[in-house]
GROMACS .gro file of C-alpha atoms in nm:
model
  233
    1UNK     CA    1   9.110  17.864   8.442
    2UNK     CA    2   9.234  17.804   8.795
    3UNK     CA    3   9.007  17.499   8.811
    4UNK     CA    4   9.174  17.343   8.506
    5UNK     CA    5   9.522  17.417   8.637
    6UNK     CA    6   9.427  17.249   8.967
    7UNK     CA    7   9.299  16.936   8.786
    8UNK     CA    8   9.614  16.910   8.575
    9UNK     CA    9   9.829  16.947   8.887
   10UNK     CA   10   9.636  16.664   9.060
   11UNK     CA   11   9.671  16.437   8.754
   12UNK     CA   12  10.045  16.502   8.732
   13UNK     CA   13  10.082  16.426   9.102
   14UNK     CA   14   9.892  16.096   9.067
   15UNK     CA   15  10.102  16.002   8.763
   16UNK     CA   16  10.423  16.078   8.953
   17UNK     CA   17  10.316  15.873   9.255
   18UNK     CA   18  10.203  15.583   9.034
   19UNK     CA   19  10.535  15.581   8.847
   20UNK     CA   20  10.723  15.592   9.175
   21UNK     CA   21  10.525  15.295   9.311
   22UNK     CA   22  10.580  15.103   8.990
   23UNK     CA   23  10.953  15.165   9.009
   24UNK     CA   24  10.962  15.043   9.368
   25UNK     CA   25  10.777  14.726   9.265
   26UNK     CA   26  11.011  14.668   8.972
   27UNK     CA   27  11.319  14.727   9.186
   28UNK     CA   28  11.213  14.445   9.418
   29UNK     CA   29  11.260  14.200   9.131
   30UNK     CA   30  11.566  14.345   8.957
   31UNK     CA   31  11.772  14.450   9.257
   32UNK     CA   32  11.964  14.121   9.237
   33UNK     CA   33  11.979  14.129   8.858
   34UNK     CA   34  11.750  13.965   8.602
   35UNK     CA   35  11.589  13.629   8.685
   36UNK     CA   36  11.763  13.346   8.499
   37UNK     CA   37  11.584  13.014   8.460
   38UNK     CA   38  11.756  12.680   8.403
   39UNK     CA   39  11.630  12.469   8.115
   40UNK     CA   40  11.330  12.271   8.239
   41UNK     CA   41  11.241  11.904   8.202
   42UNK     CA   42  11.097  11.838   7.857
   43UNK     CA   43  10.915  11.521   7.956
   44UNK     CA   44  10.848  11.329   8.275
   45UNK     CA   45  10.684  10.989   8.299
   46UNK     CA   46  10.640  10.729   8.570
   47UNK     CA   47  10.613  10.350   8.596
   48UNK     CA   48  10.407  10.196   8.876
   49UNK     CA   49  10.533   9.934   9.121
   50UNK     CA   50  10.449   9.785   9.459
   51UNK     CA   51  10.528  10.050   9.725
   52UNK     CA   52  10.762  10.212   9.474
   53UNK     CA   53  10.778  10.367   9.131
   54UNK     CA   54  11.029  10.453   8.861
   55UNK     CA   55  11.056  10.809   8.731
   56UNK     CA   56  11.197  10.875   8.383
   57UNK     CA   57  11.335  11.224   8.322
   58UNK     CA   58  11.392  11.376   7.978
   59UNK     CA   59  11.565  11.713   8.039
   60UNK     CA   60  11.598  11.990   7.782
   61UNK     CA   61  11.942  12.040   7.629
   62UNK     CA   62  12.151  12.253   7.864
   63UNK     CA   63  12.529  12.233   7.895
   64UNK     CA   64  12.501  12.377   8.247
   65UNK     CA   65  12.243  12.135   8.385
   66UNK     CA   66  12.344  11.978   8.713
   67UNK     CA   67  12.058  11.788   8.876
   68UNK     CA   68  11.683  11.748   8.904
   69UNK     CA   69  11.476  11.770   9.222
   70UNK     CA   70  11.171  11.543   9.238
   71UNK     CA   71  10.910  11.621   9.504
   72UNK     CA   72  10.573  11.482   9.611
   73UNK     CA   73  10.320  11.510   9.891
   74UNK     CA   74  10.342  11.250  10.167
   75UNK     CA   75  10.067  11.393  10.390
   76UNK     CA   76   9.850  11.702  10.393
   77UNK     CA   77  10.089  11.995  10.367
   78UNK     CA   78  10.405  11.782  10.399
   79UNK     CA   79  10.639  11.704  10.112
   80UNK     CA   80  10.930  11.473  10.046
   81UNK     CA   81  11.192  11.506   9.773
   82UNK     CA   82  11.476  11.329   9.596
   83UNK     CA   83  11.778  11.465   9.408
   84UNK     CA   84  11.873  11.303   9.076
   85UNK     CA   85  12.217  11.399   8.944
   86UNK     CA   86  12.262  11.418   8.568
   87UNK     CA   87  12.544  11.164   8.559
   88UNK     CA   88  12.615  10.852   8.353
   89UNK     CA   89  12.511  10.612   8.632
   90UNK     CA   90  12.160  10.758   8.626
   91UNK     CA   91  12.119  10.735   8.247
   92UNK     CA   92  11.920  10.459   8.076
   93UNK     CA   93  12.060  10.404   7.727
   94UNK     CA   94  11.765  10.190   7.616
   95UNK     CA   95  11.512  10.461   7.703
   96UNK     CA   96  11.747  10.757   7.637
   97UNK     CA   97  11.655  10.920   7.965
   98UNK     CA   98  11.773  10.976   8.321
   99UNK     CA   99  11.587  10.774   8.581
  100UNK     CA  100  11.550  10.690   8.947
  101UNK     CA  101  11.342  10.468   9.176
  102UNK     CA  102  11.138  10.611   9.461
  103UNK     CA  103  11.077  10.357   9.740
  104UNK     CA  104  10.803  10.391   9.999
  105UNK     CA  105  10.764  10.204  10.325
  106UNK     CA  106  10.499   9.929  10.277
  107UNK     CA  107  10.172   9.999  10.459
  108UNK     CA  108  10.280  10.361  10.515
  109UNK     CA  109   9.955  10.479  10.360
  110UNK     CA  110  10.125  10.607  10.045
  111UNK     CA  111   9.947  10.423   9.766
  112UNK     CA  112   9.718  10.503   9.479
  113UNK     CA  113   9.746  10.828   9.283
  114UNK     CA  114  10.040  11.061   9.346
  115UNK     CA  115  10.173  11.373   9.173
  116UNK     CA  116  10.546  11.401   9.105
  117UNK     CA  117  10.697  11.748   9.043
  118UNK     CA  118  11.033  11.794   8.869
  119UNK     CA  119  11.255  12.103   8.874
  120UNK     CA  120  11.599  12.133   8.716
  121UNK     CA  121  11.892  12.314   8.875
  122UNK     CA  122  12.202  12.420   8.680
  123UNK     CA  123  12.563  12.455   8.797
  124UNK     CA  124  12.503  12.822   8.887
  125UNK     CA  125  12.209  12.738   9.115
  126UNK     CA  126  11.946  12.869   8.873
  127UNK     CA  127  11.619  12.677   8.892
  128UNK     CA  128  11.381  12.593   8.611
  129UNK     CA  129  11.006  12.608   8.583
  130UNK     CA  130  10.840  12.298   8.728
  131UNK     CA  131  10.682  12.005   8.547
  132UNK     CA  132  10.423  11.778   8.714
  133UNK     CA  133  10.323  11.424   8.621
  134UNK     CA  134  10.078  11.179   8.774
  135UNK     CA  135  10.197  10.848   8.920
  136UNK     CA  136  10.038  10.536   9.072
  137UNK     CA  137  10.166  10.319   9.357
  138UNK     CA  138  10.027   9.973   9.428
  139UNK     CA  139   9.978   9.887   9.792
  140UNK     CA  140   9.805   9.638  10.021
  141UNK     CA  141   9.463   9.783   9.942
  142UNK     CA  142   9.510   9.710   9.573
  143UNK     CA  143   9.644   9.360   9.641
  144UNK     CA  144   9.334   9.279   9.845
  145UNK     CA  145   9.119   9.347   9.537
  146UNK     CA  146   9.293   9.084   9.322
  147UNK     CA  147   9.136   8.739   9.285
  148UNK     CA  148   9.275   8.403   9.180
  149UNK     CA  149   9.187   8.237   8.852
  150UNK     CA  150   8.947   7.946   8.889
  151UNK     CA  151   9.067   7.602   8.776
  152UNK     CA  152   8.902   7.308   8.601
  153UNK     CA  153   9.014   6.947   8.553
  154UNK     CA  154   9.002   6.712   8.257
  155UNK     CA  155   8.780   6.404   8.283
  156UNK     CA  156   9.067   6.181   8.396
  157UNK     CA  157   9.240   6.445   8.615
  158UNK     CA  158   9.553   6.448   8.400
  159UNK     CA  159   9.526   6.814   8.301
  160UNK     CA  160   9.429   7.140   8.466
  161UNK     CA  161   9.287   7.447   8.291
  162UNK     CA  162   9.316   7.801   8.429
  163UNK     CA  163   9.052   8.069   8.392
  164UNK     CA  164   9.180   8.354   8.175
  165UNK     CA  165   9.196   8.674   8.382
  166UNK     CA  166   9.263   9.019   8.241
  167UNK     CA  167   9.626   9.128   8.307
  168UNK     CA  168   9.718   8.784   8.449
  169UNK     CA  169  10.063   8.661   8.340
  170UNK     CA  170  10.047   8.314   8.497
  171UNK     CA  171   9.974   8.105   8.803
  172UNK     CA  172  10.176   7.944   9.080
  173UNK     CA  173  10.082   7.575   9.104
  174UNK     CA  174  10.140   7.277   9.332
  175UNK     CA  175   9.916   6.973   9.380
  176UNK     CA  176   9.877   6.660   9.590
  177UNK     CA  177   9.987   6.333   9.433
  178UNK     CA  178   9.880   5.976   9.507
  179UNK     CA  179  10.174   5.948   9.746
  180UNK     CA  180  10.015   6.221   9.960
  181UNK     CA  181  10.304   6.460   9.897
  182UNK     CA  182  10.272   6.794   9.718
  183UNK     CA  183  10.468   6.868   9.407
  184UNK     CA  184  10.724   7.148   9.411
  185UNK     CA  185  10.560   7.480   9.334
  186UNK     CA  186  10.607   7.598   8.977
  187UNK     CA  187  10.499   7.902   8.777
  188UNK     CA  188  10.273   7.820   8.483
  189UNK     CA  189  10.221   8.071   8.203
  190UNK     CA  190  10.006   7.848   7.978
  191UNK     CA  191   9.629   7.812   7.995
  192UNK     CA  192   9.663   7.434   8.044
  193UNK     CA  193   9.909   7.222   8.237
  194UNK     CA  194   9.941   6.840   8.266
  195UNK     CA  195   9.905   6.671   8.604
  196UNK     CA  196  10.095   6.355   8.693
  197UNK     CA  197   9.956   6.106   8.949
  198UNK     CA  198   9.712   6.364   9.083
  199UNK     CA  199   9.531   6.229   9.388
  200UNK     CA  200   9.154   6.216   9.347
  201UNK     CA  201   9.007   6.410   9.640
  202UNK     CA  202   9.344   6.576   9.695
  203UNK     CA  203   9.419   6.950   9.682
  204UNK     CA  204   9.548   7.179   9.411
  205UNK     CA  205   9.701   7.506   9.536
  206UNK     CA  206   9.717   7.798   9.295
  207UNK     CA  207   9.791   8.167   9.312
  208UNK     CA  208   9.752   8.411   9.020
  209UNK     CA  209  10.019   8.666   8.929
  210UNK     CA  210   9.931   8.992   8.750
  211UNK     CA  211  10.107   9.260   8.548
  212UNK     CA  212   9.844   9.533   8.549
  213UNK     CA  213  10.017   9.751   8.289
  214UNK     CA  214  10.295   9.661   8.047
  215UNK     CA  215  10.504   9.951   8.177
  216UNK     CA  216  10.478   9.844   8.544
  217UNK     CA  217  10.805   9.756   8.716
  218UNK     CA  218  10.650   9.490   8.946
  219UNK     CA  219  10.413   9.198   8.911
  220UNK     CA  220  10.148   9.152   9.179
  221UNK     CA  221  10.027   8.829   9.340
  222UNK     CA  222   9.698   8.753   9.509
  223UNK     CA  223   9.742   8.752   9.886
  224UNK     CA  224   9.605   8.402   9.956
  225UNK     CA  225   9.624   8.071   9.771
  226UNK     CA  226   9.320   7.916   9.610
  227UNK     CA  227   9.273   7.552   9.719
  228UNK     CA  228   9.064   7.338   9.486
  229UNK     CA  229   8.965   6.975   9.545
  230UNK     CA  230   9.069   6.735   9.271
  231UNK     CA  231   8.746   6.558   9.169
  232UNK     CA  232   8.686   6.187   9.211
  233UNK     CA  233   8.698   5.999   8.882
   0.00000   0.00000   0.00000
């Protein structure tokens, strides 16, 4: 009988200690009152650009919302951030969202894939749960991978035809005329373009411009011009 009483006493002691520890743990979180979260961002999407991007923010309905904090990694273990106030100047009526542009220093090494994290803050300082979205930044490395469209000439050199490249939106063009002078550079969006007084043996200078994705905020141009000799008739 004494053995059973001893076991019950031990179990009651353990239960008491466990409850006491649990209360201490709970008190750590409720000592300042219950945790209140601000309404979080419903949707976050990004649009790629050259050394920059646009971030579109669709916050949940909250009469107390104040601003959104966007953050991202710049190096291993280091972050940068940007505050976006929920005001009329930052609202895009066409897209029905708040937005901002994030600019990066060219050749800073920030290019390619990037993760953007958004967290809302209300007027009382309460923060929301975070939302993360992937982004892409074009940089010099990406530009170096682009190539110019090849060109061909009609039999009498009075028309030029551009090779059709995926995502290309047109080509910059200037060419040497019989006078020896180059025409003023123009941007051609058509597959074919007429040439006037093109000098046989002269040079055509072209450079292709790309829009990689329809949602991108910048077009990209090949770094160097393509120089093609106008054939002899």
